[in-house]
C-alpha positions as semicolon CSV with decimal commas, in nm:
position;residue;x (nm);y (nm);z (nm)
1;X;-1,279;-2,594;1,715
2;X;-1,342;-2,245;1,578
3;X;-1,518;-1,999;1,808
4;X;-1,862;-1,885;1,690
5;X;-1,847;-1,540;1,534
6;X;-1,474;-1,551;1,461
7;X;-1,390;-1,606;1,095
8;X;-1,069;-1,552;0,904
9;X;-1,225;-1,249;0,733
10;X;-1,339;-1,090;1,060
11;X;-1,003;-1,164;1,220
12;X;-0,808;-1,006;0,934
13;X;-1,036;-0,702;0,926
14;X;-0,998;-0,662;1,305
15;X;-0,620;-0,691;1,271
16;X;-0,622;-0,425;0,997
17;X;-0,831;-0,190;1,211
18;X;-0,605;-0,250;1,510
19;X;-0,300;-0,185;1,292
20;X;-0,443;0,154;1,197
21;X;-0,495;0,235;1,566
22;X;-0,172;0,107;1,725
23;X;0,067;0,046;1,435
24;X;0,111;-0,263;1,221
25;X;0,405;-0,402;1,416
26;X;0,216;-0,360;1,745
27;X;-0,067;-0,594;1,645
28;X;-0,064;-0,908;1,858
29;X;-0,276;-1,219;1,870
30;X;-0,341;-1,146;2,239
31;X;-0,483;-0,801;2,164
32;X;-0,705;-0,941;1,890
33;X;-0,825;-1,222;2,115
34;X;-0,925;-0,967;2,380
35;X;-1,125;-0,782;2,116
36;X;-1,313;-1,099;2,029
37;X;-1,352;-1,203;2,393
38;X;-1,163;-1,528;2,342
39;X;-0,831;-1,675;2,447
40;X;-0,540;-1,628;2,204
41;X;-0,527;-2,001;2,133
42;X;-0,879;-1,982;1,986
43;X;-0,754;-1,762;1,702
44;X;-0,506;-2,025;1,588
45;X;-0,802;-2,222;1,453
46;X;-0,821;-1,949;1,187
47;X;-0,457;-1,856;1,121
48;X;-0,139;-2,057;1,163
49;X;0,057;-1,779;1,333
50;X;0,110;-1,404;1,358
51;X;0,309;-1,403;1,032
52;X;0,017;-1,551;0,839
53;X;-0,211;-1,289;0,992
54;X;0,031;-1,013;0,887
55;X;0,045;-1,147;0,532
56;X;-0,334;-1,153;0,518
57;X;-0,352;-0,792;0,641
58;X;-0,099;-0,699;0,371
59;X;-0,312;-0,873;0,108
60;X;-0,622;-0,692;0,231
61;X;-0,445;-0,356;0,220
62;X;-0,294;-0,418;-0,124
63;X;-0,638;-0,513;-0,251
64;X;-0,793;-0,198;-0,105
65;X;-0,517;0,016;-0,254
66;X;-0,559;-0,154;-0,592
67;X;-0,935;-0,087;-0,581
68;X;-0,871;0,283;-0,515
69;X;-0,605;0,300;-0,784
70;X;-0,830;0,127;-1,040
71;X;-1,108;0,377;-0,972
72;X;-0,861;0,666;-1,000
73;X;-0,712;0,539;-1,328
74;X;-1,033;0,453;-1,511
75;X;-1,012;0,595;-1,863
76;X;-0,696;0,797;-1,800
77;X;-0,336;0,782;-1,913
78;X;-0,010;0,969;-1,870
79;X;-0,013;1,257;-1,623
80;X;-0,393;1,241;-1,607
81;X;-0,350;0,891;-1,461
82;X;-0,035;0,956;-1,260
83;X;-0,182;1,228;-1,038
84;X;-0,501;1,050;-0,927
85;X;-0,306;0,726;-0,880
86;X;-0,049;0,900;-0,661
87;X;-0,321;1,085;-0,469
88;X;-0,507;0,758;-0,406
89;X;-0,183;0,604;-0,278
90;X;-0,108;0,900;-0,052
91;X;-0,465;0,928;0,079
92;X;-0,475;0,558;0,162
93;X;-0,149;0,580;0,355
94;X;-0,277;0,876;0,556
95;X;-0,618;0,722;0,626
96;X;-0,487;0,372;0,704
97;X;-0,132;0,401;0,837
98;X;-0,122;0,051;0,983
99;X;-0,258;-0,114;0,672
100;X;-0,022;0,091;0,458
101;X;0,271;-0,029;0,671
102;X;0,151;-0,385;0,608
103;X;0,189;-0,334;0,233
104;X;0,561;-0,293;0,282
105;X;0,628;-0,643;0,416
106;X;0,789;-0,889;0,182
107;X;0,545;-1,129;0,019
108;X;0,713;-1,432;-0,129
109;X;0,593;-1,728;-0,333
110;X;0,511;-1,905;-0,006
111;X;0,257;-1,635;0,080
112;X;-0,111;-1,712;0,062
113;X;-0,209;-1,491;-0,230
114;X;0,015;-1,269;-0,437
115;X;-0,268;-1,151;-0,665
116;X;-0,333;-0,831;-0,469
117;X;0,031;-0,724;-0,499
118;X;0,042;-0,819;-0,866
119;X;-0,277;-0,624;-0,933
120;X;-0,131;-0,315;-0,769
121;X;0,186;-0,349;-0,977
122;X;-0,019;-0,397;-1,296
123;X;-0,209;-0,075;-1,223
124;X;0,121;0,109;-1,186
125;X;0,229;-0,028;-1,523
126;X;-0,102;0,090;-1,671
127;X;0,002;0,449;-1,593
128;X;0,320;0,397;-1,790
129;X;0,135;0,305;-2,110
130;X;0,074;0,676;-2,153
131;X;0,449;0,733;-2,147
132;X;0,533;0,462;-2,403
133;X;0,806;0,291;-2,199
134;X;0,919;-0,057;-2,299
135;X;1,109;-0,305;-2,085
136;X;1,345;-0,279;-1,903
137;X;1,266;0,093;-1,873
138;X;0,912;0,015;-1,758
139;X;1,039;-0,188;-1,462
140;X;1,281;0,089;-1,372
141;X;0,998;0,344;-1,391
142;X;0,770;0,130;-1,171
143;X;1,046;0,109;-0,912
144;X;1,107;0,484;-0,932
145;X;0,737;0,562;-0,888
146;X;0,692;0,326;-0,595
147;X;1,005;0,441;-0,417
148;X;0,926;0,810;-0,470
149;X;0,564;0,779;-0,357
150;X;0,653;0,554;-0,065
151;X;0,938;0,777;0,046
152;X;0,727;1,090;0,033
153;X;0,432;0,934;0,214
154;X;0,653;0,776;0,478
155;X;0,833;1,101;0,554
156;X;0,509;1,299;0,553
157;X;0,318;1,065;0,785
158;X;0,616;1,053;1,022
159;X;0,603;1,432;1,050
160;X;0,917;1,493;0,848
161;X;0,774;1,792;0,662
162;X;0,623;1,981;0,956
163;X;0,934;2,187;1,024
164;X;0,918;2,382;0,700
165;X;0,683;2,664;0,609
166;X;0,610;2,525;0,261
167;X;0,297;2,312;0,266
168;X;0,346;1,942;0,202
169;X;0,064;1,955;-0,056
170;X;0,257;2,211;-0,261
171;X;0,569;1,993;-0,259
172;X;0,357;1,687;-0,344
173;X;0,221;1,865;-0,650
174;X;0,570;1,962;-0,762
175;X;0,696;1,607;-0,702
176;X;0,423;1,471;-0,932
177;X;0,509;1,735;-1,194
178;X;0,874;1,624;-1,173
179;X;0,781;1,255;-1,204
180;X;0,569;1,333;-1,509
181;X;0,857;1,525;-1,664
182;X;1,102;1,241;-1,602
183;X;0,860;0,985;-1,747
184;X;0,795;1,197;-2,057
185;X;1,170;1,247;-2,108
186;X;1,296;0,905;-2,005
187;X;1,669;0,886;-2,077
188;X;1,784;0,634;-2,333
189;X;1,977;0,335;-2,205
């Protein structure tokens, strides 16, 4: 029987908040149960296992990121869309490091809901409309954007840029200029 006050939504939100505090891979059912004042077994009335909980946190985070990206992209294209999209991505990763880490887990067709991930990918493709890329170049460009943004954000949040006198914001701006240049001058196959 489900414990009063504990719902799937509250459990997932609590797991996301805990992930931001202690790291995504440090979230445990035991720690969440303590937060709700219940025994760990009580939470299994709401989720099958820790993996399901992690997938749900990933879905939540992807949905939140997609909401931010959609707001940033509204009515924009090309570089005018690329920069606010990238900034929304970077800001989210800095503000919610645990949730951001959750977005990197593999979601397969067995996962509960792939719509959040698909929506995020569709928003990335929306940026590319301003660059007039057709398939398969569009897929290659989506992969380049995601890997560049993810790599930069991951290195930055891990402290990888602290040892240099040049501000990370200045390099971020130049990175986005370079991405825009590559997208505008996409090499022929």
